[in-house]
PDB file of C-alpha atoms in Angstrom:
ATOM      1  CA  MET A   1     -91.118 -90.937  81.646  1.00  0.00           C
ATOM      2  CA  VAL A   2     -94.111 -90.426  79.446  1.00  0.00           C
ATOM      3  CA  GLU A   3     -94.062 -86.565  79.807  1.00  0.00           C
ATOM      4  CA  ARG A   4     -90.416 -86.544  78.757  1.00  0.00           C
ATOM      5  CA  THR A   5     -90.585 -88.182  75.251  1.00  0.00           C
ATOM      6  CA  GLU A   6     -90.455 -84.803  73.422  1.00  0.00           C
ATOM      7  CA  ALA A   7     -86.828 -84.385  74.953  1.00  0.00           C
ATOM      8  CA  VAL A   8     -85.321 -87.599  73.527  1.00  0.00           C
ATOM      9  CA  ASP A   9     -84.423 -88.873  70.134  1.00  0.00           C
ATOM     10  CA  PRO A  10     -86.329 -91.806  68.416  1.00  0.00           C
ATOM     11  CA  ARG A  11     -84.991 -95.117  69.362  1.00  0.00           C
ATOM     12  CA  TRP A  12     -84.569 -94.252  72.995  1.00  0.00           C
ATOM     13  CA  VAL A  13     -85.361 -97.072  75.180  1.00  0.00           C
ATOM     14  CA  ALA A  14     -86.952 -97.313  78.750  1.00  0.00           C
ATOM     15  CA  VAL A  15     -87.223-100.556  80.840  1.00  0.00           C
ATOM     16  CA  ASP A  16     -89.366-100.540  83.952  1.00  0.00           C
ATOM     17  CA  ASP A  17     -88.621-103.985  85.963  1.00  0.00           C
ATOM     18  CA  TYR A  18     -90.632-105.707  88.396  1.00  0.00           C
ATOM     19  CA  ILE A  19     -94.006-104.956  86.842  1.00  0.00           C
ATOM     20  CA  ALA A  20     -95.730-108.170  87.761  1.00  0.00           C
ATOM     21  CA  GLN A  21     -94.820-108.211  91.342  1.00  0.00           C
ATOM     22  CA  ARG A  22     -94.648-104.573  92.410  1.00  0.00           C
ATOM     23  CA  ARG A  23     -94.214-104.995  96.139  1.00  0.00           C
ATOM     24  CA  ARG A  24     -92.220-103.276  98.841  1.00  0.00           C
ATOM     25  CA  ARG A  25     -89.568-105.175 100.520  1.00  0.00           C
ATOM     26  CA  GLY A  26     -91.022-106.544 103.886  1.00  0.00           C
ATOM     27  CA  ALA A  27     -94.324-105.957 102.645  1.00  0.00           C
ATOM     28  CA  GLU A  28     -97.046-108.563 102.997  1.00  0.00           C
ATOM     29  CA  ARG A  29     -97.059-110.997 100.060  1.00  0.00           C
ATOM     30  CA  ARG A  30     -99.634-110.047  97.339  1.00  0.00           C
ATOM     31  CA  PRO A  31    -100.959-112.538  94.875  1.00  0.00           C
ATOM     32  CA  GLU A  32     -98.507-113.159  91.916  1.00  0.00           C
ATOM     33  CA  GLY A  33     -99.561-111.382  88.548  1.00  0.00           C
ATOM     34  CA  GLY A  34    -101.753-108.831  90.346  1.00  0.00           C
ATOM     35  CA  VAL A  35    -101.109-106.023  87.955  1.00  0.00           C
ATOM     36  CA  LEU A  36    -103.734-108.008  85.734  1.00  0.00           C
ATOM     37  CA  ASP A  37    -106.401-107.373  88.248  1.00  0.00           C
ATOM     38  CA  ALA A  38    -108.149-104.166  87.040  1.00  0.00           C
ATOM     39  CA  ASP A  39    -110.090-103.842  90.380  1.00  0.00           C
ATOM     40  CA  SER A  40    -107.226-104.264  92.762  1.00  0.00           C
ATOM     41  CA  ASP A  41    -106.904-101.678  95.597  1.00  0.00           C
ATOM     42  CA  ASP A  42    -103.043-102.176  95.694  1.00  0.00           C
ATOM     43  CA  GLU A  43    -101.562 -98.626  95.129  1.00  0.00           C
ATOM     44  CA  ARG A  44     -98.611-100.208  93.333  1.00  0.00           C
ATOM     45  CA  ILE A  45    -100.600-102.403  90.942  1.00  0.00           C
ATOM     46  CA  GLN A  46    -102.817 -99.311  90.351  1.00  0.00           C
ATOM     47  CA  GLY A  47     -99.593 -97.379  89.512  1.00  0.00           C
ATOM     48  CA  THR A  48     -98.299 -99.688  87.332  1.00  0.00           C
ATOM     49  CA  ARG A  49    -101.605 -99.983  85.451  1.00  0.00           C
ATOM     50  CA  ALA A  50    -101.686 -96.375  85.208  1.00  0.00           C
ATOM     51  CA  LEU A  51     -98.149 -96.274  83.717  1.00  0.00           C
ATOM     52  CA  PHE A  52     -99.348 -98.858  81.006  1.00  0.00           C
ATOM     53  CA  ASP A  53    -102.366 -96.549  80.159  1.00  0.00           C
ATOM     54  CA  ALA A  54    -100.126 -93.658  80.085  1.00  0.00           C
ATOM     55  CA  ILE A  55     -97.674 -95.372  77.498  1.00  0.00           C
ATOM     56  CA  ALA A  56    -100.561 -96.537  75.403  1.00  0.00           C
ATOM     57  CA  ALA A  57    -102.073 -93.070  75.078  1.00  0.00           C
ATOM     58  CA  GLU A  58     -98.595 -91.631  74.038  1.00  0.00           C
ATOM     59  CA  PRO A  59     -98.146 -91.985  70.296  1.00  0.00           C
ATOM     60  CA  ARG A  60     -94.547 -91.544  70.224  1.00  0.00           C
ATOM     61  CA  LEU A  61     -94.053 -94.749  72.102  1.00  0.00           C
ATOM     62  CA  THR A  62     -94.149 -98.260  71.213  1.00  0.00           C
ATOM     63  CA  ALA A  63     -94.197-100.877  74.248  1.00  0.00           C
ATOM     64  CA  THR A  64     -94.583-104.275  75.488  1.00  0.00           C
ATOM     65  CA  ALA A  65     -94.720-105.914  78.842  1.00  0.00           C
ATOM     66  CA  VAL A  66     -93.099-109.272  79.234  1.00  0.00           C
ATOM     67  CA  GLN A  67     -93.890-111.511  82.164  1.00  0.00           C
ATOM     68  CA  THR A  68     -91.153-113.865  83.279  1.00  0.00           C
ATOM     69  CA  ALA A  69     -91.122-116.858  85.531  1.00  0.00           C
ATOM     70  CA  GLY A  70     -88.501-118.448  87.573  1.00  0.00           C
ATOM     71  CA  ALA A  71     -86.940-118.626  90.916  1.00  0.00           C
ATOM     72  CA  LYS A  72     -88.579-115.549  91.940  1.00  0.00           C
ATOM     73  CA  LYS A  73     -91.897-116.729  90.984  1.00  0.00           C
ATOM     74  CA  LEU A  74     -94.076-114.397  88.502  1.00  0.00           C
ATOM     75  CA  ASP A  75     -91.926-111.149  87.513  1.00  0.00           C
ATOM     76  CA  GLY A  76     -91.766-109.116  84.400  1.00  0.00           C
ATOM     77  CA  PHE A  77     -90.580-105.919  82.849  1.00  0.00           C
ATOM     78  CA  LEU A  78     -91.982-103.135  80.366  1.00  0.00           C
ATOM     79  CA  LEU A  79     -89.888-102.098  77.437  1.00  0.00           C
ATOM     80  CA  ALA A  80     -90.765 -98.987  75.649  1.00  0.00           C
ATOM     81  CA  VAL A  81     -89.407 -97.393  72.427  1.00  0.00           C
ATOM     82  CA  VAL A  82     -89.758 -93.732  71.184  1.00  0.00           C
ATOM     83  CA  THR A  83     -90.749 -94.294  67.755  1.00  0.00           C
ATOM     84  CA  GLY A  84     -91.129 -90.990  66.374  1.00  0.00           C
TER      85      GLY A  84
END
């Protein structure tokens, strides 16, 4: 996503869902909110954190991550907008 920001117009929006959980179907249950653990050895959490870092380093993107709570326990999504 980050590499392609040059090809899109400002106001383009991207959404990444399930950022707080990040677990495969059938995989062992990980602690909720693991994406907050910078020392996690879980590759899915590392990937989510790498996405956050890449978006933060891209000056054309403005983004926020929103944590939600409900029947699925902790979950969340990332919303990024091309601003320039």
